[in-house]
CSV table of N, CA, C and O in Angstrom, one decimal:
chain,number,residue,atom,x,y,z
A,1,MET,N,-16.8,25.4,19.5
A,1,MET,CA,-15.8,25.9,18.5
A,1,MET,C,-15.5,24.7,17.6
A,1,MET,O,-15.2,23.6,18.0
A,2,SER,N,-15.5,25.1,16.3
A,2,SER,CA,-15.2,24.1,15.3
A,2,SER,C,-13.8,24.3,14.6
A,2,SER,O,-13.5,25.4,14.2
A,3,ASP,N,-13.0,23.3,14.5
A,3,ASP,CA,-11.7,23.4,13.8
A,3,ASP,C,-11.8,22.7,12.5
A,3,ASP,O,-11.7,21.5,12.4
A,4,ASN,N,-12.1,23.5,11.4
A,4,ASN,CA,-12.2,22.9,10.1
A,4,ASN,C,-10.9,23.0,9.4
A,4,ASN,O,-10.7,23.9,8.6
A,5,THR,N,-10.0,22.1,9.7
A,5,THR,CA,-8.7,22.1,9.1
A,5,THR,C,-8.6,21.9,7.6
A,5,THR,O,-7.6,22.1,7.0
A,6,PHE,N,-9.7,21.5,7.0
A,6,PHE,CA,-9.8,21.2,5.6
A,6,PHE,C,-10.4,22.4,4.8
A,6,PHE,O,-10.5,22.3,3.6
A,7,ALA,N,-10.8,23.4,5.5
A,7,ALA,CA,-11.3,24.6,4.8
A,7,ALA,C,-10.2,25.3,4.1
A,7,ALA,O,-9.1,25.5,4.6
A,8,SER,N,-10.6,25.8,2.9
A,8,SER,CA,-9.6,26.6,2.2
A,8,SER,C,-9.6,28.0,2.8
A,8,SER,O,-10.4,28.4,3.7
A,9,THR,N,-8.8,28.9,2.3
A,9,THR,CA,-8.6,30.3,2.7
A,9,THR,C,-10.0,30.9,2.7
A,9,THR,O,-10.8,30.8,1.8
A,10,GLY,N,-10.3,31.6,3.8
A,10,GLY,CA,-11.6,32.3,3.9
A,10,GLY,C,-12.7,31.5,4.5
A,10,GLY,O,-13.8,31.9,4.7
A,11,GLY,N,-12.3,30.2,4.9
A,11,GLY,CA,-13.3,29.4,5.7
A,11,GLY,C,-14.3,28.6,4.8
A,11,GLY,O,-15.1,27.9,5.3
A,12,GLU,N,-14.2,28.8,3.5
A,12,GLU,CA,-15.2,28.0,2.7
A,12,GLU,C,-14.5,26.7,2.2
A,12,GLU,O,-13.3,26.6,2.1
A,13,THR,N,-15.3,25.7,1.9
A,13,THR,CA,-14.8,24.4,1.7
A,13,THR,C,-14.9,24.0,0.2
A,13,THR,O,-14.9,22.8,-0.1
A,14,SER,N,-15.1,24.9,-0.7
A,14,SER,CA,-15.1,24.7,-2.1
A,14,SER,C,-16.2,23.7,-2.5
A,14,SER,O,-16.0,22.9,-3.4
A,15,GLY,N,-17.3,23.7,-1.7
A,15,GLY,CA,-18.4,22.8,-2.1
A,15,GLY,C,-18.2,21.3,-1.8
A,15,GLY,O,-18.9,20.5,-2.4
A,16,ARG,N,-17.2,21.0,-1.0
A,16,ARG,CA,-16.9,19.6,-0.8
A,16,ARG,C,-17.7,19.1,0.4
A,16,ARG,O,-17.8,19.8,1.4
A,17,GLY,N,-18.2,17.9,0.3
A,17,GLY,CA,-18.9,17.3,1.5
A,17,GLY,C,-18.0,16.2,2.1
A,17,GLY,O,-16.9,15.9,1.6
A,18,PRO,N,-18.5,15.6,3.1
A,18,PRO,CA,-17.7,14.5,3.8
A,18,PRO,C,-17.3,13.4,2.9
A,18,PRO,O,-16.2,12.9,3.0
A,19,ASP,N,-18.2,12.9,2.0
A,19,ASP,CA,-17.8,11.9,1.1
A,19,ASP,C,-16.7,12.3,0.1
A,19,ASP,O,-15.9,11.5,-0.3
A,20,ASP,N,-16.8,13.6,-0.3
A,20,ASP,CA,-15.7,14.1,-1.2
A,20,ASP,C,-14.3,14.0,-0.5
A,20,ASP,O,-13.4,13.7,-1.1
A,21,TYR,N,-14.3,14.4,0.8
A,21,TYR,CA,-13.0,14.3,1.5
A,21,TYR,C,-12.6,12.9,1.6
A,21,TYR,O,-11.4,12.6,1.5
A,22,ASP,N,-13.5,12.0,1.9
A,22,ASP,CA,-13.1,10.6,2.0
A,22,ASP,C,-12.5,10.1,0.7
A,22,ASP,O,-11.4,9.4,0.7
A,23,ARG,N,-13.1,10.4,-0.4
A,23,ARG,CA,-12.5,10.0,-1.7
A,23,ARG,C,-11.2,10.7,-2.0
A,23,ARG,O,-10.3,10.1,-2.5
A,24,LEU,N,-11.1,11.9,-1.6
A,24,LEU,CA,-9.8,12.7,-1.8
A,24,LEU,C,-8.7,12.0,-1.0
A,24,LEU,O,-7.6,11.7,-1.5
A,25,PHE,N,-8.9,11.7,0.3
A,25,PHE,CA,-7.9,11.1,1.1
A,25,PHE,C,-7.6,9.7,0.6
A,25,PHE,O,-6.4,9.3,0.6
A,26,ASP,N,-8.6,9.0,0.1
A,26,ASP,CA,-8.4,7.6,-0.4
A,26,ASP,C,-7.4,7.7,-1.6
A,26,ASP,O,-6.5,7.0,-1.7
A,27,VAL,N,-7.7,8.6,-2.6
A,27,VAL,CA,-6.9,8.6,-3.8
A,27,VAL,C,-5.5,9.2,-3.5
A,27,VAL,O,-4.6,8.7,-4.1
A,28,LEU,N,-5.4,10.1,-2.5
A,28,LEU,CA,-4.1,10.6,-2.2
A,28,LEU,C,-3.3,9.8,-1.3
A,28,LEU,O,-2.1,10.1,-1.0
A,29,SER,N,-3.9,8.6,-0.8
A,29,SER,CA,-3.1,7.8,0.1
A,29,SER,C,-2.0,7.0,-0.6
A,29,SER,O,-1.1,6.5,0.0
A,30,ALA,N,-2.1,7.0,-2.0
A,30,ALA,CA,-1.0,6.3,-2.7
A,30,ALA,C,0.1,7.2,-3.1
A,30,ALA,O,-0.2,8.2,-3.8
A,31,HIS,N,1.3,6.9,-2.7
A,31,HIS,CA,2.4,7.8,-3.0
A,31,HIS,C,2.6,8.0,-4.5
A,31,HIS,O,2.8,9.2,-4.9
A,32,ARG,N,2.4,7.0,-5.3
A,32,ARG,CA,2.6,7.2,-6.8
A,32,ARG,C,1.6,8.2,-7.3
A,32,ARG,O,1.9,8.9,-8.2
A,33,ARG,N,0.3,8.2,-6.8
A,33,ARG,CA,-0.6,9.1,-7.3
A,33,ARG,C,-0.3,10.6,-6.9
A,33,ARG,O,-0.5,11.5,-7.6
A,34,ARG,N,0.3,10.7,-5.7
A,34,ARG,CA,0.7,12.0,-5.3
A,34,ARG,C,1.9,12.5,-6.2
A,34,ARG,O,1.9,13.7,-6.5
A,35,ILE,N,2.8,11.6,-6.6
A,35,ILE,CA,3.9,12.0,-7.5
A,35,ILE,C,3.3,12.4,-8.8
A,35,ILE,O,3.7,13.5,-9.4
A,36,VAL,N,2.3,11.7,-9.3
A,36,VAL,CA,1.7,12.1,-10.6
A,36,VAL,C,1.0,13.4,-10.5
A,36,VAL,O,1.2,14.3,-11.3
A,37,LEU,N,0.3,13.7,-9.4
A,37,LEU,CA,-0.4,15.0,-9.2
A,37,LEU,C,0.6,16.1,-9.1
A,37,LEU,O,0.4,17.2,-9.7
A,38,ARG,N,1.7,15.9,-8.4
A,38,ARG,CA,2.7,16.9,-8.2
A,38,ARG,C,3.3,17.2,-9.6
A,38,ARG,O,3.5,18.4,-10.0
A,39,HIS,N,3.6,16.2,-10.4
A,39,HIS,CA,4.2,16.4,-11.7
A,39,HIS,C,3.2,17.2,-12.6
A,39,HIS,O,3.6,18.2,-13.3
A,40,LEU,N,2.0,16.8,-12.6
A,40,LEU,CA,1.0,17.5,-13.4
A,40,LEU,C,0.8,18.9,-12.9
A,40,LEU,O,0.6,19.8,-13.7
A,41,ALA,N,0.9,19.1,-11.6
A,41,ALA,CA,0.8,20.5,-11.1
A,41,ALA,C,1.9,21.4,-11.6
A,41,ALA,O,1.7,22.6,-11.9
A,42,ASP,N,3.1,20.8,-11.8
A,42,ASP,CA,4.2,21.5,-12.3
A,42,ASP,C,4.2,21.7,-13.8
A,42,ASP,O,4.6,22.8,-14.3
A,43,VAL,N,3.7,20.8,-14.6
A,43,VAL,CA,3.7,20.9,-16.0
A,43,VAL,C,2.4,21.1,-16.7
A,43,VAL,O,2.3,21.5,-17.9
A,44,GLY,N,1.3,20.8,-16.0
A,44,GLY,CA,-0.1,21.0,-16.6
A,44,GLY,C,-0.6,19.8,-17.3
A,44,GLY,O,-1.6,19.2,-16.9
A,45,VAL,N,0.1,19.4,-18.4
A,45,VAL,CA,-0.3,18.2,-19.2
A,45,VAL,C,0.9,17.3,-19.4
A,45,VAL,O,2.0,17.8,-19.6
A,46,ALA,N,0.6,16.0,-19.3
A,46,ALA,CA,1.7,15.1,-19.5
A,46,ALA,C,1.1,13.8,-20.1
A,46,ALA,O,0.0,13.4,-19.9
A,47,SER,N,2.0,13.1,-20.9
A,47,SER,CA,1.6,11.8,-21.4
A,47,SER,C,1.8,10.7,-20.4
A,47,SER,O,2.5,10.9,-19.4
A,48,VAL,N,1.2,9.6,-20.6
A,48,VAL,CA,1.4,8.4,-19.7
A,48,VAL,C,2.8,8.0,-19.7
A,48,VAL,O,3.4,7.8,-18.6
A,49,GLY,N,3.5,8.1,-20.8
A,49,GLY,CA,5.0,7.8,-20.8
A,49,GLY,C,5.8,8.7,-20.0
A,49,GLY,O,6.7,8.3,-19.2
A,50,GLU,N,5.5,10.0,-20.1
A,50,GLU,CA,6.2,11.0,-19.2
A,50,GLU,C,5.9,10.7,-17.7
A,50,GLU,O,6.9,10.8,-16.9
A,51,LEU,N,4.7,10.4,-17.4
A,51,LEU,CA,4.4,10.2,-16.0
A,51,LEU,C,5.1,8.9,-15.5
A,51,LEU,O,5.6,8.9,-14.4
A,52,ALA,N,5.1,7.9,-16.3
A,52,ALA,CA,5.9,6.6,-15.9
A,52,ALA,C,7.3,7.0,-15.7
A,52,ALA,O,7.9,6.5,-14.8
A,53,ASP,N,7.9,7.8,-16.6
A,53,ASP,CA,9.3,8.2,-16.5
A,53,ASP,C,9.5,8.9,-15.2
A,53,ASP,O,10.5,8.8,-14.5
A,54,ARG,N,8.6,9.8,-14.8
A,54,ARG,CA,8.7,10.6,-13.6
A,54,ARG,C,8.6,9.7,-12.4
A,54,ARG,O,9.4,9.9,-11.4
A,55,LEU,N,7.8,8.7,-12.4
A,55,LEU,CA,7.7,7.7,-11.3
A,55,LEU,C,9.0,7.0,-11.1
A,55,LEU,O,9.5,6.9,-10.0
A,56,VAL,N,9.6,6.6,-12.2
A,56,VAL,CA,10.9,5.9,-12.1
A,56,VAL,C,12.0,6.9,-11.6
A,56,VAL,O,12.8,6.5,-10.7
A,57,ALA,N,12.0,8.1,-12.0
A,57,ALA,CA,12.9,9.1,-11.6
A,57,ALA,C,12.8,9.4,-10.1
A,57,ALA,O,13.7,9.7,-9.4
A,58,ARG,N,11.6,9.2,-9.6
A,58,ARG,CA,11.3,9.5,-8.1
A,58,ARG,C,11.5,8.2,-7.3
A,58,ARG,O,11.2,8.2,-6.1
A,59,GLY,N,12.0,7.1,-7.9
A,59,GLY,CA,12.4,5.9,-7.2
A,59,GLY,C,11.3,4.9,-7.1
A,59,GLY,O,11.4,3.9,-6.3
A,60,VAL,N,10.2,5.1,-7.8
A,60,VAL,CA,9.1,4.0,-7.8
A,60,VAL,C,9.6,2.9,-8.7
A,60,VAL,O,9.7,3.1,-9.9
A,61,ASP,N,9.9,1.8,-8.1
A,61,ASP,CA,10.4,0.6,-8.8
A,61,ASP,C,9.2,-0.3,-9.3
A,61,ASP,O,8.8,-1.1,-8.5
A,62,ASP,N,8.7,0.0,-10.5
A,62,ASP,CA,7.6,-0.8,-11.0
A,62,ASP,C,7.8,-1.0,-12.5
A,62,ASP,O,7.6,0.0,-13.2
A,63,PRO,N,8.1,-2.2,-12.9
A,63,PRO,CA,8.3,-2.4,-14.3
A,63,PRO,C,7.0,-2.3,-15.1
A,63,PRO,O,7.1,-2.1,-16.3
A,64,ASP,N,5.9,-2.3,-14.5
A,64,ASP,CA,4.6,-2.1,-15.1
A,64,ASP,C,4.0,-0.8,-14.8
A,64,ASP,O,2.7,-0.6,-14.8
A,65,ALA,N,4.8,0.2,-14.6
A,65,ALA,CA,4.3,1.6,-14.2
A,65,ALA,C,3.3,2.1,-15.3
A,65,ALA,O,2.3,2.7,-14.9
A,66,THR,N,3.6,1.9,-16.5
A,66,THR,CA,2.7,2.4,-17.6
A,66,THR,C,1.4,1.8,-17.5
A,66,THR,O,0.3,2.4,-17.6
A,67,ILE,N,1.3,0.5,-17.3
A,67,ILE,CA,0.1,-0.3,-17.2
A,67,ILE,C,-0.7,0.2,-16.0
A,67,ILE,O,-1.9,0.4,-16.0
A,68,ALA,N,0.0,0.3,-14.9
A,68,ALA,CA,-0.6,0.7,-13.6
A,68,ALA,C,-1.2,2.1,-13.8
A,68,ALA,O,-2.3,2.4,-13.3
A,69,LEU,N,-0.5,3.0,-14.5
A,69,LEU,CA,-1.1,4.4,-14.7
A,69,LEU,C,-2.3,4.3,-15.6
A,69,LEU,O,-3.3,4.9,-15.2
A,70,ARG,N,-2.2,3.6,-16.7
A,70,ARG,CA,-3.3,3.5,-17.6
A,70,ARG,C,-4.6,2.9,-17.0
A,70,ARG,O,-5.7,3.4,-17.3
A,71,HIS,N,-4.4,1.9,-16.2
A,71,HIS,CA,-5.6,1.1,-15.8
A,71,HIS,C,-5.9,1.3,-14.3
A,71,HIS,O,-7.0,0.8,-13.9
A,72,GLY,N,-5.1,2.0,-13.6
A,72,GLY,CA,-5.3,2.2,-12.2
A,72,GLY,C,-5.3,3.6,-11.7
A,72,GLY,O,-6.3,4.2,-11.4
A,73,ASP,N,-4.1,4.2,-11.7
A,73,ASP,CA,-3.9,5.5,-11.1
A,73,ASP,C,-4.6,6.6,-11.8
A,73,ASP,O,-5.3,7.4,-11.2
A,74,LEU,N,-4.5,6.7,-13.1
A,74,LEU,CA,-5.1,7.8,-13.8
A,74,LEU,C,-6.6,7.7,-13.8
A,74,LEU,O,-7.3,8.8,-13.6
A,75,PRO,N,-7.2,6.6,-14.0
A,75,PRO,CA,-8.7,6.5,-13.9
A,75,PRO,C,-9.2,6.9,-12.5
A,75,PRO,O,-10.2,7.5,-12.4
A,76,ARG,N,-8.4,6.5,-11.5
A,76,ARG,CA,-8.8,6.8,-10.1
A,76,ARG,C,-8.8,8.3,-9.9
A,76,ARG,O,-9.6,8.9,-9.2
A,77,LEU,N,-7.7,8.9,-10.4
A,77,LEU,CA,-7.6,10.4,-10.2
A,77,LEU,C,-8.7,11.1,-11.0
A,77,LEU,O,-9.2,12.1,-10.6
A,78,ARG,N,-9.0,10.6,-12.2
A,78,ARG,CA,-10.1,11.1,-13.0
A,78,ARG,C,-11.4,11.0,-12.3
A,78,ARG,O,-12.2,11.9,-12.2
A,79,ASP,N,-11.7,9.8,-11.8
A,79,ASP,CA,-12.9,9.5,-11.1
A,79,ASP,C,-13.1,10.4,-9.8
A,79,ASP,O,-14.2,10.7,-9.4
A,80,ALA,N,-12.0,10.8,-9.2
A,80,ALA,CA,-12.0,11.6,-8.0
A,80,ALA,C,-12.1,13.1,-8.5
A,80,ALA,O,-12.1,14.0,-7.6
A,81,ARG,N,-12.2,13.3,-9.8
A,81,ARG,CA,-12.3,14.7,-10.4
A,81,ARG,C,-11.1,15.6,-10.1
A,81,ARG,O,-11.2,16.8,-9.9
A,82,LEU,N,-9.9,14.9,-10.0
A,82,LEU,CA,-8.7,15.7,-9.8
A,82,LEU,C,-7.9,16.0,-11.1
A,82,LEU,O,-7.2,16.9,-11.1
A,83,ILE,N,-8.1,15.1,-12.1
A,83,ILE,CA,-7.5,15.3,-13.4
A,83,ILE,C,-8.5,15.1,-14.5
A,83,ILE,O,-9.5,14.5,-14.2
A,84,GLU,N,-8.1,15.5,-15.7
A,84,GLU,CA,-8.8,15.0,-16.9
A,84,GLU,C,-7.8,14.0,-17.5
A,84,GLU,O,-6.6,14.3,-17.6
A,85,TYR,N,-8.3,12.9,-17.9
A,85,TYR,CA,-7.5,11.8,-18.5
A,85,TYR,C,-8.2,11.3,-19.7
A,85,TYR,O,-9.3,10.9,-19.7
A,86,ASP,N,-7.5,11.4,-20.8
A,86,ASP,CA,-8.0,10.9,-22.1
A,86,ASP,C,-7.2,9.6,-22.5
A,86,ASP,O,-6.0,9.7,-22.9
A,87,PRO,N,-7.8,8.4,-22.3
A,87,PRO,CA,-7.1,7.2,-22.6
A,87,PRO,C,-6.7,7.1,-24.1
A,87,PRO,O,-5.7,6.4,-24.4
A,88,ARG,N,-7.5,7.7,-25.0
A,88,ARG,CA,-7.1,7.6,-26.4
A,88,ARG,C,-5.9,8.3,-26.8
A,88,ARG,O,-5.0,7.8,-27.5
A,89,SER,N,-5.7,9.5,-26.2
A,89,SER,CA,-4.4,10.3,-26.5
A,89,SER,C,-3.4,10.0,-25.5
A,89,SER,O,-2.2,10.5,-25.6
A,90,GLU,N,-3.8,9.2,-24.4
A,90,GLU,CA,-2.8,8.9,-23.3
A,90,GLU,C,-2.2,10.2,-22.7
A,90,GLU,O,-1.0,10.2,-22.4
A,91,THR,N,-3.1,11.1,-22.4
A,91,THR,CA,-2.6,12.4,-21.8
A,91,THR,C,-3.5,12.7,-20.6
A,91,THR,O,-4.7,12.3,-20.5
A,92,ALA,N,-2.9,13.3,-19.6
A,92,ALA,CA,-3.6,13.7,-18.4
A,92,ALA,C,-3.3,15.2,-18.2
A,92,ALA,O,-2.2,15.7,-18.5
A,93,ARG,N,-4.3,15.8,-17.6
A,93,ARG,CA,-4.2,17.3,-17.4
A,93,ARG,C,-4.8,17.6,-16.0
A,93,ARG,O,-5.8,17.0,-15.5
A,94,TYR,N,-4.1,18.5,-15.3
A,94,TYR,CA,-4.5,18.9,-13.9
A,94,TYR,C,-4.6,20.4,-13.9
A,94,TYR,O,-3.7,21.1,-14.3
A,95,ASP,N,-5.8,20.9,-13.5
A,95,ASP,CA,-6.0,22.4,-13.5
A,95,ASP,C,-5.7,23.0,-12.2
A,95,ASP,O,-5.7,24.2,-12.0
A,96,GLY,N,-5.4,22.2,-11.1
A,96,GLY,CA,-5.1,22.8,-9.8
A,96,GLY,C,-6.3,22.7,-8.9
A,96,GLY,O,-7.5,22.8,-9.3
A,97,ASP,N,-6.0,22.6,-7.6
A,97,ASP,CA,-7.0,22.6,-6.6
A,97,ASP,C,-6.2,23.0,-5.3
A,97,ASP,O,-5.3,22.4,-4.9
A,98,PRO,N,-6.7,24.1,-4.7
A,98,PRO,CA,-5.9,24.6,-3.5
A,98,PRO,C,-5.7,23.6,-2.4
A,98,PRO,O,-4.7,23.5,-1.8
A,99,LEU,N,-6.8,22.8,-2.1
A,99,LEU,CA,-6.6,21.9,-1.0
A,99,LEU,C,-5.6,20.8,-1.4
A,99,LEU,O,-4.8,20.4,-0.6
A,100,VAL,N,-5.7,20.3,-2.6
A,100,VAL,CA,-4.8,19.3,-3.1
A,100,VAL,C,-3.4,19.8,-3.0
A,100,VAL,O,-2.4,19.1,-2.6
A,101,GLU,N,-3.2,21.0,-3.5
A,101,GLU,CA,-1.8,21.6,-3.5
A,101,GLU,C,-1.3,21.7,-2.0
A,101,GLU,O,-0.1,21.4,-1.8
A,102,GLU,N,-2.1,22.1,-1.1
A,102,GLU,CA,-1.7,22.2,0.3
A,102,GLU,C,-1.3,20.8,0.8
A,102,GLU,O,-0.3,20.6,1.5
A,103,LEU,N,-2.1,19.8,0.5
A,103,LEU,CA,-1.8,18.4,1.0
A,103,LEU,C,-0.6,17.9,0.4
A,103,LEU,O,0.3,17.3,1.0
A,104,LEU,N,-0.4,18.1,-0.9
A,104,LEU,CA,0.8,17.7,-1.6
A,104,LEU,C,2.1,18.4,-1.1
A,104,LEU,O,3.1,17.7,-1.0
A,105,SER,N,1.9,19.6,-0.7
A,105,SER,CA,3.1,20.3,-0.2
A,105,SER,C,3.6,19.8,1.2
A,105,SER,O,4.7,20.0,1.6
A,106,ARG,N,2.7,19.0,1.8
A,106,ARG,CA,3.1,18.5,3.1
A,106,ARG,C,3.5,17.0,3.1
A,106,ARG,O,3.6,16.3,4.1
A,107,THR,N,3.7,16.4,1.9
A,107,THR,CA,4.0,15.0,1.7
A,107,THR,C,5.3,14.9,1.0
A,107,THR,O,5.9,15.9,0.4
A,108,ARG,N,5.9,13.7,0.9
A,108,ARG,CA,7.1,13.5,0.1
A,108,ARG,C,6.9,13.8,-1.3
A,108,ARG,O,7.9,14.3,-2.0
A,109,ALA,N,5.7,13.7,-1.9
A,109,ALA,CA,5.5,14.1,-3.3
A,109,ALA,C,5.6,15.6,-3.5
A,109,ALA,O,5.8,16.0,-4.6
A,110,GLY,N,5.5,16.3,-2.4
A,110,GLY,CA,5.6,17.8,-2.5
A,110,GLY,C,7.1,18.2,-2.7
A,110,GLY,O,7.3,19.3,-3.2
A,111,ASP,N,8.0,17.3,-2.5
A,111,ASP,CA,9.4,17.6,-2.7
A,111,ASP,C,9.7,17.6,-4.2
A,111,ASP,O,9.6,16.5,-4.8
A,112,ARG,N,10.0,18.7,-4.8
A,112,ARG,CA,10.2,18.8,-6.2
A,112,ARG,C,11.5,18.4,-6.7
A,112,ARG,O,11.8,18.5,-7.9
A,113,ARG,N,12.4,17.8,-5.9
A,113,ARG,CA,13.7,17.3,-6.3
A,113,ARG,C,13.5,16.1,-7.2
A,113,ARG,O,12.5,15.4,-7.1
A,114,ALA,N,14.5,15.7,-7.9
A,114,ALA,CA,14.6,14.5,-8.7
A,114,ALA,C,13.9,14.6,-10.0
A,114,ALA,O,12.8,14.6,-10.4
């Protein structure tokens, strides 16, 4: 008997392999990236400045939040194929992912307060 707790509804895994799950868990291990994803899930598209403001509103105390987003968090989320990020326009877009939504709903970032 196999317990595939990462399978989406209907038992299919959306074409993800073990390496994909490892990358997903790695990128979602950072609280700030979960906040960014939750905000993007709520609004669809946001600027780097908006995302930095959201991090501050959620209590992330980082005077260099904008730099960290530009050069760390957003490229990592893009490389994990969770968002589209355009550094020229400084905008990020998230189209949604059922597994990511489920994981976010079970973390502090899933709390939509603040």
